[in-house]
Structures are given as C-alpha cells and as structure tokens.
XYZ file of C-alpha atoms in Angstrom:
584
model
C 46.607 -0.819 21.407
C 43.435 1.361 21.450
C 43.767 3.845 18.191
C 43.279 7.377 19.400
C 40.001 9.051 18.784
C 40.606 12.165 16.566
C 39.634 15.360 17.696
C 36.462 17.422 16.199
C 38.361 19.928 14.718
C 40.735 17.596 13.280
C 37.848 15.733 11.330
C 36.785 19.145 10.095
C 40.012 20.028 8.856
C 40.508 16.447 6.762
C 37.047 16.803 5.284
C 38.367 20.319 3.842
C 35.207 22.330 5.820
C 37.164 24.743 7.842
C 41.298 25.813 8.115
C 43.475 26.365 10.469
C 42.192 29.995 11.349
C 39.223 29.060 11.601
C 39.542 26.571 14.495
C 41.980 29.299 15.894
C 39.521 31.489 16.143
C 36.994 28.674 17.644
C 39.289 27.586 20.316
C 39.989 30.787 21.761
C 35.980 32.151 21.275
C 35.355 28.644 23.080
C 38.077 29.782 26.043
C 36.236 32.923 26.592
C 32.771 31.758 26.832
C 32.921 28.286 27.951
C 32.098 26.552 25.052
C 32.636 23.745 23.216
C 34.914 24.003 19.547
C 31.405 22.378 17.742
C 29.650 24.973 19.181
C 32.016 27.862 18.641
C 32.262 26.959 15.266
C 28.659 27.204 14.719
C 27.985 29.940 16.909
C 31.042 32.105 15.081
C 29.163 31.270 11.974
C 31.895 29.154 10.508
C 30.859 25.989 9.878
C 27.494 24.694 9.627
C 25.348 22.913 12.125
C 25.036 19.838 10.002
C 28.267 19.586 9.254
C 29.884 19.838 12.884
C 27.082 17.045 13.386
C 28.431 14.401 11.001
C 31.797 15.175 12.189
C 30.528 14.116 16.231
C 28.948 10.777 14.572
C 32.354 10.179 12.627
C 34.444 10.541 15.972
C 31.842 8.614 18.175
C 31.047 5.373 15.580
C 27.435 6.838 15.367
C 25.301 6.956 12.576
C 24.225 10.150 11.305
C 20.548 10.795 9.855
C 19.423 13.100 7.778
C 15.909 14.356 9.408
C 15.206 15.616 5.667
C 14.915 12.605 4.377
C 14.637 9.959 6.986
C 10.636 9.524 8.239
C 10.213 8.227 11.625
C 7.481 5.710 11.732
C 4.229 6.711 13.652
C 4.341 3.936 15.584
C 7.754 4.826 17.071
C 6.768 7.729 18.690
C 4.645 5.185 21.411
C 7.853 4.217 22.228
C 8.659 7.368 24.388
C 6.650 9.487 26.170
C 5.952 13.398 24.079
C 7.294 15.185 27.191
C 10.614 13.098 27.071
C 11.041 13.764 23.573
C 10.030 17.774 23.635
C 12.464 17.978 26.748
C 15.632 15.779 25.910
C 15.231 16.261 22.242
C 15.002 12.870 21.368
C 12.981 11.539 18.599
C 12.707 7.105 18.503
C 13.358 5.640 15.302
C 12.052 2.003 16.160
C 13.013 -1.006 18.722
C 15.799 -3.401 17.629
C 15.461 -6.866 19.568
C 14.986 -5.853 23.375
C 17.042 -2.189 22.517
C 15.423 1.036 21.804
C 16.827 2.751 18.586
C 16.765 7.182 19.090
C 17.937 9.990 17.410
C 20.079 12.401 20.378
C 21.831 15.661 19.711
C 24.955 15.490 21.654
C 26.938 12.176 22.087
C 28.850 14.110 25.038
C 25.455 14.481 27.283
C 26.235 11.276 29.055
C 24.071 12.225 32.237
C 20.816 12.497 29.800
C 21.670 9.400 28.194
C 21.846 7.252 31.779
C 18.682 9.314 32.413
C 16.771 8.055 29.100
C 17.842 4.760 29.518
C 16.180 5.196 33.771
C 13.177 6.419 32.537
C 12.644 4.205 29.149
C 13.920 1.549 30.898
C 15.910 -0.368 27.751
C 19.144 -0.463 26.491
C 19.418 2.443 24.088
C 20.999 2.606 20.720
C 22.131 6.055 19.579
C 22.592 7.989 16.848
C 23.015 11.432 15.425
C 21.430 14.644 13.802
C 21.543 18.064 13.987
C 20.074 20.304 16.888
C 17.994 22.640 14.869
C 16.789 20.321 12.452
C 15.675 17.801 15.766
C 13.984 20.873 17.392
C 12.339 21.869 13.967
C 11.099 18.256 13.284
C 9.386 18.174 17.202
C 8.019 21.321 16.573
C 6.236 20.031 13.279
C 6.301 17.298 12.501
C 5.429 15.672 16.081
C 3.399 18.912 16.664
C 1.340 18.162 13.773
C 1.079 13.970 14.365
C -0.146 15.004 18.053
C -2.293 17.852 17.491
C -4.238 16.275 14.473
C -6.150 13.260 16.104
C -5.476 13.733 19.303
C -6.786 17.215 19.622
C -9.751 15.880 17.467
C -10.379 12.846 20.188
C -9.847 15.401 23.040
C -12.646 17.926 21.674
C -14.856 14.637 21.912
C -13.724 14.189 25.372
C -14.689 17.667 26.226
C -17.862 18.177 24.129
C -20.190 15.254 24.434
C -21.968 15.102 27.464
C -21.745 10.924 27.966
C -24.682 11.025 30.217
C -27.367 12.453 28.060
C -26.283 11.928 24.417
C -26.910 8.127 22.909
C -25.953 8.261 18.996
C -26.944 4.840 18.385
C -30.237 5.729 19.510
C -31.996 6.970 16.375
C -33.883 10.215 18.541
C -30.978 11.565 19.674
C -29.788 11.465 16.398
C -32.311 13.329 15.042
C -32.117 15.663 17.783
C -28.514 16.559 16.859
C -28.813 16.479 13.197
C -29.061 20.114 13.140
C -25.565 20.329 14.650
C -23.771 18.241 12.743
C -25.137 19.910 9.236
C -23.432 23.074 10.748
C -20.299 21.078 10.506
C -19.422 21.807 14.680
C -20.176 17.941 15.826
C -16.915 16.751 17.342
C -17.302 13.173 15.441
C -17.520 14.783 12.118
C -14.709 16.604 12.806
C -12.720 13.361 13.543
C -13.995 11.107 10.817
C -13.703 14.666 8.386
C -9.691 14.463 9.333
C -9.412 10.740 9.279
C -10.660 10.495 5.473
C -8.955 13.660 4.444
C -5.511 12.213 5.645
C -6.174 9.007 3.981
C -7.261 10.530 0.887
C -3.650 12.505 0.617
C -1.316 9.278 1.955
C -2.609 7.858 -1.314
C -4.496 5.133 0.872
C -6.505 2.452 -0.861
C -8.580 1.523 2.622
C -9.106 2.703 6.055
C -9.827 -0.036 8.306
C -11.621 1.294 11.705
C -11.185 -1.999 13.534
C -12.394 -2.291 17.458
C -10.364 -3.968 19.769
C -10.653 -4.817 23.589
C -10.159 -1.435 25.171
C -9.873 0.998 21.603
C -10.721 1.523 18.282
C -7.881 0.584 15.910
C -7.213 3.042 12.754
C -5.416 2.141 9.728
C -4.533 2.963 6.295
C -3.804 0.996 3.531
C -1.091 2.339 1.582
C 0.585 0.607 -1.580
C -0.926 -2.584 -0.241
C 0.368 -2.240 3.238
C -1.252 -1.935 6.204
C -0.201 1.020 8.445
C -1.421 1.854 11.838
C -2.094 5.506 12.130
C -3.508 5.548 15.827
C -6.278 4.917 18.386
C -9.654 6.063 18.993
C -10.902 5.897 22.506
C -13.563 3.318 23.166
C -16.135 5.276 24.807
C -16.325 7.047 21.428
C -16.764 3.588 18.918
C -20.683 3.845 19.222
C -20.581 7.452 18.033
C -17.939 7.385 15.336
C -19.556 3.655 13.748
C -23.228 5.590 13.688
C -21.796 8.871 12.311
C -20.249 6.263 9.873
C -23.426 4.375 8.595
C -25.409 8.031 8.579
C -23.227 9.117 6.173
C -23.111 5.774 4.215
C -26.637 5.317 4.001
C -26.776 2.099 6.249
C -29.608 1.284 8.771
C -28.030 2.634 12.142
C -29.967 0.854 14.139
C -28.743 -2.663 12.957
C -25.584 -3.585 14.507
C -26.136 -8.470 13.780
C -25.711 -8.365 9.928
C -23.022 -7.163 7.853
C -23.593 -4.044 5.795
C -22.756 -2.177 2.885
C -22.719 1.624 1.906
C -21.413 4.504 -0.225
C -19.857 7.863 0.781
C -19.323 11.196 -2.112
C -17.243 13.678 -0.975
C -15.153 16.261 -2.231
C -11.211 16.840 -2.099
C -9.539 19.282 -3.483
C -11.834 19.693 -6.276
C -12.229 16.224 -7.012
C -15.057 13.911 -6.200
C -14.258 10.482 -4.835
C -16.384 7.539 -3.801
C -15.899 5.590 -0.625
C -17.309 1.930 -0.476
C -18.135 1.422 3.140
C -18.661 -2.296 4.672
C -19.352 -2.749 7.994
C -19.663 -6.252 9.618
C -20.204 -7.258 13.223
C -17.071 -8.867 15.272
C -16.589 -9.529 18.952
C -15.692 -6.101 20.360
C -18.128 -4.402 17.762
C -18.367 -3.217 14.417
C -15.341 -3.244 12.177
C -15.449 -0.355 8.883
C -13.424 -0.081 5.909
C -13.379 2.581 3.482
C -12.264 1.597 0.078
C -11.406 4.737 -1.424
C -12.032 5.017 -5.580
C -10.232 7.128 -6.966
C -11.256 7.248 -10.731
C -8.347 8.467 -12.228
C -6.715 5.085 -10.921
C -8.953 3.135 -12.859
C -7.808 5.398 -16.322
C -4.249 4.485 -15.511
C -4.440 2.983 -19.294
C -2.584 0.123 -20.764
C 0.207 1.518 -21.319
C 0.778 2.357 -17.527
C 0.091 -1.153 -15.823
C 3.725 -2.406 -15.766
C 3.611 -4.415 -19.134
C 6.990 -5.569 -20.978
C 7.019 -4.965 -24.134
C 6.180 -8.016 -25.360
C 3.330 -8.696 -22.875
C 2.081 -5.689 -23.610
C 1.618 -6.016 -27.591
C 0.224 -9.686 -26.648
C -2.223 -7.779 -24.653
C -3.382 -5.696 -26.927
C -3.552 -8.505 -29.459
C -5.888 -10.353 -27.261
C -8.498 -7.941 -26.289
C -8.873 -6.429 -30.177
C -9.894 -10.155 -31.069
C -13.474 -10.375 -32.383
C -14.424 -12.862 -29.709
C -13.623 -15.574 -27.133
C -12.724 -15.358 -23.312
C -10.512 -13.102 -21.908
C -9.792 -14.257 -17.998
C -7.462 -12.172 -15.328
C -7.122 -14.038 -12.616
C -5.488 -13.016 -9.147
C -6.505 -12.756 -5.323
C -8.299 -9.987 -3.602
C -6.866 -6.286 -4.452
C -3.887 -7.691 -7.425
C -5.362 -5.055 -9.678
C -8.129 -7.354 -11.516
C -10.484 -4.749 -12.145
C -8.460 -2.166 -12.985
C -6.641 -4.215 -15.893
C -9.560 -5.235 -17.348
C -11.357 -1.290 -17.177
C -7.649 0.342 -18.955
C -8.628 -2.718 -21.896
C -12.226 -1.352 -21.863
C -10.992 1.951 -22.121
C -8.837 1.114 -24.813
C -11.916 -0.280 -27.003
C -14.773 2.129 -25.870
C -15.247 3.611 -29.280
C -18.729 4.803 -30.624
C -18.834 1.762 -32.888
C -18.706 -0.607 -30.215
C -21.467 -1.606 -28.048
C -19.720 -2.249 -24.694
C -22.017 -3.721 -22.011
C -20.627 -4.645 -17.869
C -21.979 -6.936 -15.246
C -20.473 -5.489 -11.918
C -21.030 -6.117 -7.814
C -21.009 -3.631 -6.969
C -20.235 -0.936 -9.766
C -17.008 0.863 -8.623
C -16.538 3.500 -11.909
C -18.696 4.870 -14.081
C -17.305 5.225 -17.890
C -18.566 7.061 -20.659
C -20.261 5.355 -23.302
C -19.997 1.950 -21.529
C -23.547 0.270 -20.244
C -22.703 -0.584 -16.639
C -25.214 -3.194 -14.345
C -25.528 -3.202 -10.892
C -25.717 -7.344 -9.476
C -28.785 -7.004 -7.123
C -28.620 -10.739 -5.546
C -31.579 -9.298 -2.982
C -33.805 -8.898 -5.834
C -32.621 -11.922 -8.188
C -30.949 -9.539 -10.268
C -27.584 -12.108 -9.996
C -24.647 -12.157 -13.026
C -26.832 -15.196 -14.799
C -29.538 -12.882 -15.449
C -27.783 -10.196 -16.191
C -25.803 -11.516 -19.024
C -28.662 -13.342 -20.301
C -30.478 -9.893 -20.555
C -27.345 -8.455 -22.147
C -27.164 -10.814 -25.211
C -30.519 -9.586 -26.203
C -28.929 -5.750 -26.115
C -26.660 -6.870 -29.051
C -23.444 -5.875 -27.543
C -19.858 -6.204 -28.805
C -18.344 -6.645 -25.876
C -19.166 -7.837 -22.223
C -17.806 -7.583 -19.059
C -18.764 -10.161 -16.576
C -17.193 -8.704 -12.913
C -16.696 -12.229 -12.410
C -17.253 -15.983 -12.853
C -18.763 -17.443 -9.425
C -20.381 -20.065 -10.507
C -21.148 -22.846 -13.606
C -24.347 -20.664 -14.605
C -22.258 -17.741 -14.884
C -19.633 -19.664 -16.789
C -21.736 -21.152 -19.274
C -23.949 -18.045 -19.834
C -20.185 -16.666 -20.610
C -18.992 -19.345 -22.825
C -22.201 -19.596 -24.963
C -21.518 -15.502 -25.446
C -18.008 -16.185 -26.694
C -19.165 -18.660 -29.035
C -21.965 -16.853 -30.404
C -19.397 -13.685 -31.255
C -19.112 -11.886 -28.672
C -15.671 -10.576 -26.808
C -16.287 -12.008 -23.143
C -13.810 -10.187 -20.781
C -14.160 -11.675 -16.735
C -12.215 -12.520 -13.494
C -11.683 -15.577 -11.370
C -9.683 -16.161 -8.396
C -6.747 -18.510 -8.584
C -3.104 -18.531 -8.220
C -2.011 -18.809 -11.289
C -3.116 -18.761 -15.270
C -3.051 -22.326 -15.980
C -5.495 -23.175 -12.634
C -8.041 -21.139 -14.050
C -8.625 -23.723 -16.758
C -9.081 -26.417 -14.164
C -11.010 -24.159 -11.660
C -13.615 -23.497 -14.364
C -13.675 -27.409 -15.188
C -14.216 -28.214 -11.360
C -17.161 -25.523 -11.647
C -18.754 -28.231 -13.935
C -18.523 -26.402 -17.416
C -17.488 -28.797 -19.878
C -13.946 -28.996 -20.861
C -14.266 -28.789 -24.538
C -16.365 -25.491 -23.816
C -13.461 -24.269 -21.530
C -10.654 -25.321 -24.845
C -12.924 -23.775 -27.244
C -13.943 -20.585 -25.783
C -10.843 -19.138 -23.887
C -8.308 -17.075 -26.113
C -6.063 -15.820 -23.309
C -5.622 -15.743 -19.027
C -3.676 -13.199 -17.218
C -2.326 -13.814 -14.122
C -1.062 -10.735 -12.218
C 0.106 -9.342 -8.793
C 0.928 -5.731 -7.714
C 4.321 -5.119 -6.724
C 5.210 -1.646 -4.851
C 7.815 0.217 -6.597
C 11.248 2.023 -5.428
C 10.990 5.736 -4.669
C 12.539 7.474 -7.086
C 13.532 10.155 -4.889
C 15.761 7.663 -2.579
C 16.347 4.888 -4.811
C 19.780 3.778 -4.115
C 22.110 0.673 -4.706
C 21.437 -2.131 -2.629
C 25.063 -3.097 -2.121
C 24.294 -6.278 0.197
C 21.141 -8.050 -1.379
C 20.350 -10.419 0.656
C 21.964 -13.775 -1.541
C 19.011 -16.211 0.182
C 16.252 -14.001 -1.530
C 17.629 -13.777 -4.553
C 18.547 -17.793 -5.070
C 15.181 -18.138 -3.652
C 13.466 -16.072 -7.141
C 15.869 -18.421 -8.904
C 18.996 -16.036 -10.085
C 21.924 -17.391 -11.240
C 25.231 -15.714 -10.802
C 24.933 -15.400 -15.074
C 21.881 -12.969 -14.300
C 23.360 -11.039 -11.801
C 26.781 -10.246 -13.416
C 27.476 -6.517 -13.897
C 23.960 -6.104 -12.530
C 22.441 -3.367 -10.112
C 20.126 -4.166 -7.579
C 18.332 -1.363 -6.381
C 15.936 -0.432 -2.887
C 14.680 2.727 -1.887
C 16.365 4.377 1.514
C 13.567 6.129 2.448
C 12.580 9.691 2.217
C 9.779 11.970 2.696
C 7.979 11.536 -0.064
C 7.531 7.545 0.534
C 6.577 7.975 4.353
C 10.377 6.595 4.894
C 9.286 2.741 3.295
C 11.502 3.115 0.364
C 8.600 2.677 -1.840
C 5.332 4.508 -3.322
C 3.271 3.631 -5.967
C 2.708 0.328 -7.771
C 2.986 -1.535 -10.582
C 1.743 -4.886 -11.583
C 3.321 -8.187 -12.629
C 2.078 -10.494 -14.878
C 1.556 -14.269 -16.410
C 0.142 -14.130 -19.813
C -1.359 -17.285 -21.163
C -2.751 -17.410 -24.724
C -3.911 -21.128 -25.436
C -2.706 -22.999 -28.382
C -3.511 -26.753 -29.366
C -1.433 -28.529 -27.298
C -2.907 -26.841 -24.133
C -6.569 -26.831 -25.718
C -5.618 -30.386 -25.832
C -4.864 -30.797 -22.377
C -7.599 -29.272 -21.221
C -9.788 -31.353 -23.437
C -8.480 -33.948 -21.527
C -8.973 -32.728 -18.177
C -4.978 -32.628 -17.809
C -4.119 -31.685 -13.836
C -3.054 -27.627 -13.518
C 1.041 -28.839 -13.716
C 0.622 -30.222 -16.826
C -1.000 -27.671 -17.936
C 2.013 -24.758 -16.518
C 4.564 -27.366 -18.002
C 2.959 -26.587 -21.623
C 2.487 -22.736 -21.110
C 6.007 -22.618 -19.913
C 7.079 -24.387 -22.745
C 5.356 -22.283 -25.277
C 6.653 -18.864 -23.682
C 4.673 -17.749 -21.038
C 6.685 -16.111 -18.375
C 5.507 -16.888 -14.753
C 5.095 -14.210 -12.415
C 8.343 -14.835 -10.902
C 9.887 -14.351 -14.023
C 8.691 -11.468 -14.483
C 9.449 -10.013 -11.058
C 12.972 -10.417 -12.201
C 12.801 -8.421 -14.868
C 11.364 -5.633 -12.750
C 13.864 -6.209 -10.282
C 16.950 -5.912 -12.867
C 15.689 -2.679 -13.948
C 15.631 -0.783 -10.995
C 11.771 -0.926 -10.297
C 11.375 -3.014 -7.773
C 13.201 -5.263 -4.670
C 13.502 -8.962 -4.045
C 11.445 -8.860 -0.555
C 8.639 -7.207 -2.891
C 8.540 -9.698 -5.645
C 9.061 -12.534 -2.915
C 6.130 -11.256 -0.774
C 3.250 -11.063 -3.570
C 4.603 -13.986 -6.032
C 4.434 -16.532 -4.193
C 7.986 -17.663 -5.255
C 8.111 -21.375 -3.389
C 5.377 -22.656 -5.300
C 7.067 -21.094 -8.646
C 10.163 -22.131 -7.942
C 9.195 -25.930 -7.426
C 7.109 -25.995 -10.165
C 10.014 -24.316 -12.277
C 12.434 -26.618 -11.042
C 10.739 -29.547 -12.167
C 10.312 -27.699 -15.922
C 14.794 -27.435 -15.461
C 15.039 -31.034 -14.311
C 12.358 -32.315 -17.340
C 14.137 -30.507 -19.642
C-alpha cells in the first residue's frame, strides 16, 4: 500500500516552524481569499517563503536549491528560450541524458509543466526554490548575463553601417580612428567588456575562436575552459582588426601567425595581455593570456609545497651551482615556480641574469632578455653573452635544443646556479630527454642537482567545501588507496556556490615530484639507463610521484580525486608504481 503523502502544514508543524494557531489562522485566511495554506502562511507573514518552499520539495520527492548558493551554468540558459524563463519562472540547471533538468516554483502548476515540456519538447526533471528568490535571480542575474554581451553585439548590429565600413581595410581604419579614441566605437565597447569580465572571473586566457557560422568566446578559468557566448559572424573581421590595432600586429596580414601585447588598466592595476593570433579555416583564432604580476609573486611558500618538499626546495636553489630543471606540460605552473625561487634569491649581492621568450614579468633587480629568433638573438647566444656579465645566477626560459643544453651545462660547471625548464612527463624523463638531445650523459650526471616535476591541481572552495559522502571507490583504487589510507578519513568536494561560479572549486595549487640526484641515479644516467630505471631508483630513494602527492592533498581537504586523476596522469603512475610494489 501507497504511504500517504503528508500535508504542507503537517511538515511545517514536525519541523517546529509554525503551531497549531498558526495554521488555524492560515486555513481559514486561505477559506476567505481562495488561497492556498503555503501561501496564506506567507502572505499572513508567518512563515517564511523559503521555508514553505522546502516543505513543497519534502512532500513532492523534489530537490530543493538554494539560488544563493547554487550558480546555474551559462550554458544552460541556451537550453530555454529568455521569454519562457521570464514568463513561467523557470530557470534550467543543465540536461541529464535526453531530460532537461529546471528549477519551477510550484510543484502544483501541473498545466505549466505539460506546457514546458510542449514547448521544450523533452522530458523535464523538476525541482524546487523559492518564488522571490527565482524572480530576483531572472531579474539579475539573467538580466545582467543578457544585457552584457548581447546588448554590446546588438549596438554593433545597429551602429555599423555593413555597406560602407571595411575595418580590415587599413583607410577605413584610419578614417574611424578618431571615433574609437573617443571611446563610442561599438567594437571597443565589446572587446572593453569581454576583457574586463575575464579580468574579474580570475581567467588565465580568452580564446576568441571562429567557427562555421560565429565567433566562439571563452575563458579560461582555473585551467578550465568555459564558454561564455557567441559573437555574430558578420562582426569577426571587425572585432580580430580592433584586436591586432590594439596589440600592435600588422592588420593587414591575415596567412602567418602573429604575436602582440596589450597594457591596460583595472581597477588601479596594470596588467599585460599576450595576444597570438594564428590563421585557421573559418579565420583567425585570438587568445589573450592575461599576466597578472602579483601571480607570479605568489612566493615559495604559497605554491602547494609539503613540508618536506618545500625545505628540499629551498635547499636546492640556495646551492652555489649546478642545474635546477622543472619540468611539466604547457600552463603546469613552470614559470611561475621557478620566478617565486628567483624571488626568493634576488638580493643586492647576487647578480641574477634571465633568458626569456617572450619576457612575461618584469622583476626588480633581475637582468631580464628578450629571445629575438628573427634577429639571431636565440637562447645560445644569449647565455653565451651572459657568462661574460659575471652573473650568479641564470635563468634559461628553457632548454630546446643540445646548444642550449650544453651552453647550460658548461655554466653549471664553471659555478654558476643554472635554473631552466623542459617539457616531459615526469622528473626522471628529463634526464633521458636531455641525453636524446645529444648532450653527453656524464655532462647530464655531473651537472644536474635537482628536477621538479609538477602539475596544477584546482582546489575546493572553501565557502562550499563539504563531505563527499559517496567518493566514487573506482577513482580512488585507481590513485592507488588502500582501505589502510582511507580509514577514519574525510574526503572532501566543493558543492558549489557563488563565489566558485557553482564548480566547487577556485584557485589552484600545484603538485609536485622532486628529484635530487644521488650516485646511484648519476650512475644510471652515466649509463644511459632507460627513464623506468631511472623512476625505480628515485622512488627508492624518496621521491614522491605526483600521484603521491595528490593524495596527500586529497586527505587534507584541498583537493578531489577527479582533480588529481585529470592532471596526474594516474595510469601511467600507477603501472609504473605497481611494478616498484611487485619488485619489492
């Protein structure tokens, strides 16, 4: 038998919100003036809006949200149509398989819900919140979201005349120069708001990518790629030539990739933009990387370091000489590692000296070197020229090639502190990977004192960090847990608030794989020993592999499984860890 669904005001009296009078008085208010007892209630000022809310999910099996802390995705809101949601009051929260997923008001409406699901055309899943706060959100937070670009896009639409004005045509730029130093060009307008949004989502790029029929715009947040929206096509010309104006790039060459810089001010602060622009099918895809320089000050002490990695660290980089490698692909936080160690020995007794393509941040009391590979100013040269300038330490931006290499080496031998990068997956492969260059292996033993591996890991919001009380058991036997490790522990994920843009995460952190060569692995790579040799012996001697120390994180609350999983590359790990268990 069925089990009877309890009434509203019965739910209201078991959660101790209102008494017996109260509903009295709700019933017989809701008699007089045809309303319902959730209504009365709120109406007659005795209970609150929210509360009468949670009590409809509770009777119905519906979840509630909380519009103060749950973010609806952008993308969701391409799901339905603005005039459904401003009408119905209906905000989407996301598609689940072939079903829609919204937000509704009042589970009883049953002839707007048969509507929705006419007019959307899906199966719908429902759930709950408040009126007021659904009305409130539409008013500003989809307000805003539709009035910021769109309106921006639509003043394009309705101020440039398509038939007479040509902005890739360098005349007609001229011609309108005038106008768009007033700050009233349309285009500036746009690309003005586009930045300035990026710059507060904490974005690291904005990616203007053309497609088929629009112009694709997206931030980089945290290391994740979000779409924000669409520019219309018959604007790309304009917006890609406003772009290289401003970036100093030649406008009228649209075959060869390109590279420029952007100052502007926010808030006060200055911040760079490196532009690069490079030709593709449907025409010229941007990105913005936006430097920030306070995140290249971060410091040592603010990378994400154990405690033990992090007096290793600083260990390493106070030696007198030798190589100092960090190794790690694309946008894993190389630079930035290696500028807090720089920061950490800029003193006025040391002569610090940097190699860089291009130079992102400019330090105090450091010499920094633009590469110039169009005039034959290339990292060989450079460092050449630098040995002559008597420095303490150098920084190489990184180690391309065997010139570069042995130009590097020879300053480590000679006394000098040699700090670089190199792209491989690991610490132990950047041994062989310089080998395979062609430098000589007993240069590569002798030379290198340490090589840090690292990857950047988002961390939990600390505003919705909550217990994850189902981990997902695959994940975590996939990092290698044991059910030792996980006794009496907490693992923690982020439920998603305002502040994180609803992912459950903001900001990052880094992860690392600190290698500092002894004689059995200068041995090894004397003898040109293969890269899993060569992780067998660091392992051995107490390195701790990424994964390992994605663990850590995860035990203490700072990060999530999925995170570790997607940036440490956790199958090839957990083999090669395996094979250390099953050795050993």
């Amino acid at each position: 038998m069925a089990r009877k669904k309890k009434k509203l005001g019965e739910i209201l009296l078991g959660w101790g919100i209102v008494d017996d009078d109260a509903i009295a008085q709700a019933l017989e208010y809701g008699m007089q003036n045809g309303k319902r007892i959730g209504e009365a209630l709120i109406e007659l000022e005795l209970c609150e809006e929210e509360a009468v809310s949670k009590a409809l999910a509770n009777q119905f099996g519906l979840e509630f949200i909380d519009l103060d802390k749950k973010v609806i995705p952008r993308e969701a809101f391409k799901l339905v149509p603005a005039d459904v949601v401003r009408k119905h009051l209906v905000l989407p929260l996301g598609e689940e398989g072939d079903k829609l997923k919204i937000i509704i008001t009042d589970p009883l409406d049953l002839d707007t819900f048969d509507l929705l699901k006419f007019r959307l055309n899906k199966d719908l899943i429902p759930s709950l919140a408040p009126e007021g706060k659904v009305k409130k959100f539409i008013d500003e937070m989809l307000s805003k979201m539709t009035d910021d670009l769109s309106q921006s896009m639509a003043s394009i639409d309705r101020s440039i005349d398509r038939a007479s004005i040509d902005l890739a045509d360098e005349e007609a730029t001229k011609a309108k120069s005038k106008k768009e130093e007033d700050g009233e060009a349309p285009i500036i307008r746009l690309l003005n708001h586009i930045i300035g949004e990026a710059v507060r989502a904490r974005a690291s790029d904005i990616h203007i990518e053309p497609m088929a029929d629009r112009v694709r715009v997206r931030y980089r947040v945290d290391g994740v790629c979000h779409i924000r929206d669409d520019i219309p096509k018959n604007i790309q010309s304009a917006v890609m030539t406003r772009l290289k104006i401003i970036s100093g790039m030649d406008i009228a060459e649209k075959r060869i990739p390109q590279d420029g810089r952007i100052k502007m001010k926010f808030a006060g602060n200055r911040i760079d933009f490196r532009v690069s622009c490079c030709p593709t099918y449907h025409g010229e895809s941007t990105v913005l990387r936006i430097l920030r320089p306070e995140s290249a000050s971060v410091g040592v002490a603010a990378l994400g370091f154990d405690e033990d990695n992090y007096e290793s660290f600083l260990r390493i980089i106070r030696r007198p000489n030798g190589i100092f490698l960090v190794t790690g692909p694309t946008g894993s936080g190389k630079t930035t590692t290696l500028y807090s160690a720089l920061q950490e020995l800029n003193r006025p007794d040391k002569k610090i000296i940097t190699a860089e393509d291009p130079v992102e941040y400019n330090f105090a009391g450091m010499n920094q070197c633009q590469v110039r590979d169009d005039i034959g100013l290339t990292f060989a040269l450079i460092l050449r020229a630098m040995l002559r300038q008597a420095p303490n330490i150098i920084l190489v931006g990184e180690i391309r090639d065997r010139d570069v290499g042995d130009v590097a080496i020879q300053a480590a031998l000679t006394g000098h502190l040699v700090f670089s990068t190199l792209h491989t997956n690991d610490a132990p492969s950047a041994i062989t990977r310089l080998i395979d260059m062609g430098i000589k292996p007993f240069l590569v033993a002798s030379s290198i004192q340490a090589i840090l591996a690292q990857r950047l890991i988002r961390t939990i919001c600390k505003e919705c960090r909550v217990e994850d009380t189902k981990p997902d058991k695959f994940k975590l036997k996939l990092l290698g847990f044991t059910d030792e490790e996980l006794s009496g522990e907490t693992i923690s994920k982020g439920a998603g608030c305002n502040r994180c843009g609803g992912t459950g995460y903001h900001g990052r952190k880094g992860i690392f794989e600190l290698l500092q060569l002894n004689n059995e692995i200068r041995e090894l790579a004397f003898n040109r020993a293969p890269a899993g040799q060569l992780r067998k012996a660091a392992l051995a001697s107490g390195m701790r592999s990424l994964r390992e120390d994605g663990k850590l994180k995860i035990l203490r609350g700072i990060t999530t499984p999925e995170e570790v999983l997607r940036v440490a590359q956790s199958e090839t790990l957990v083999a090669a860890d395996l094979e250390d268990e099953d050795a050993a």
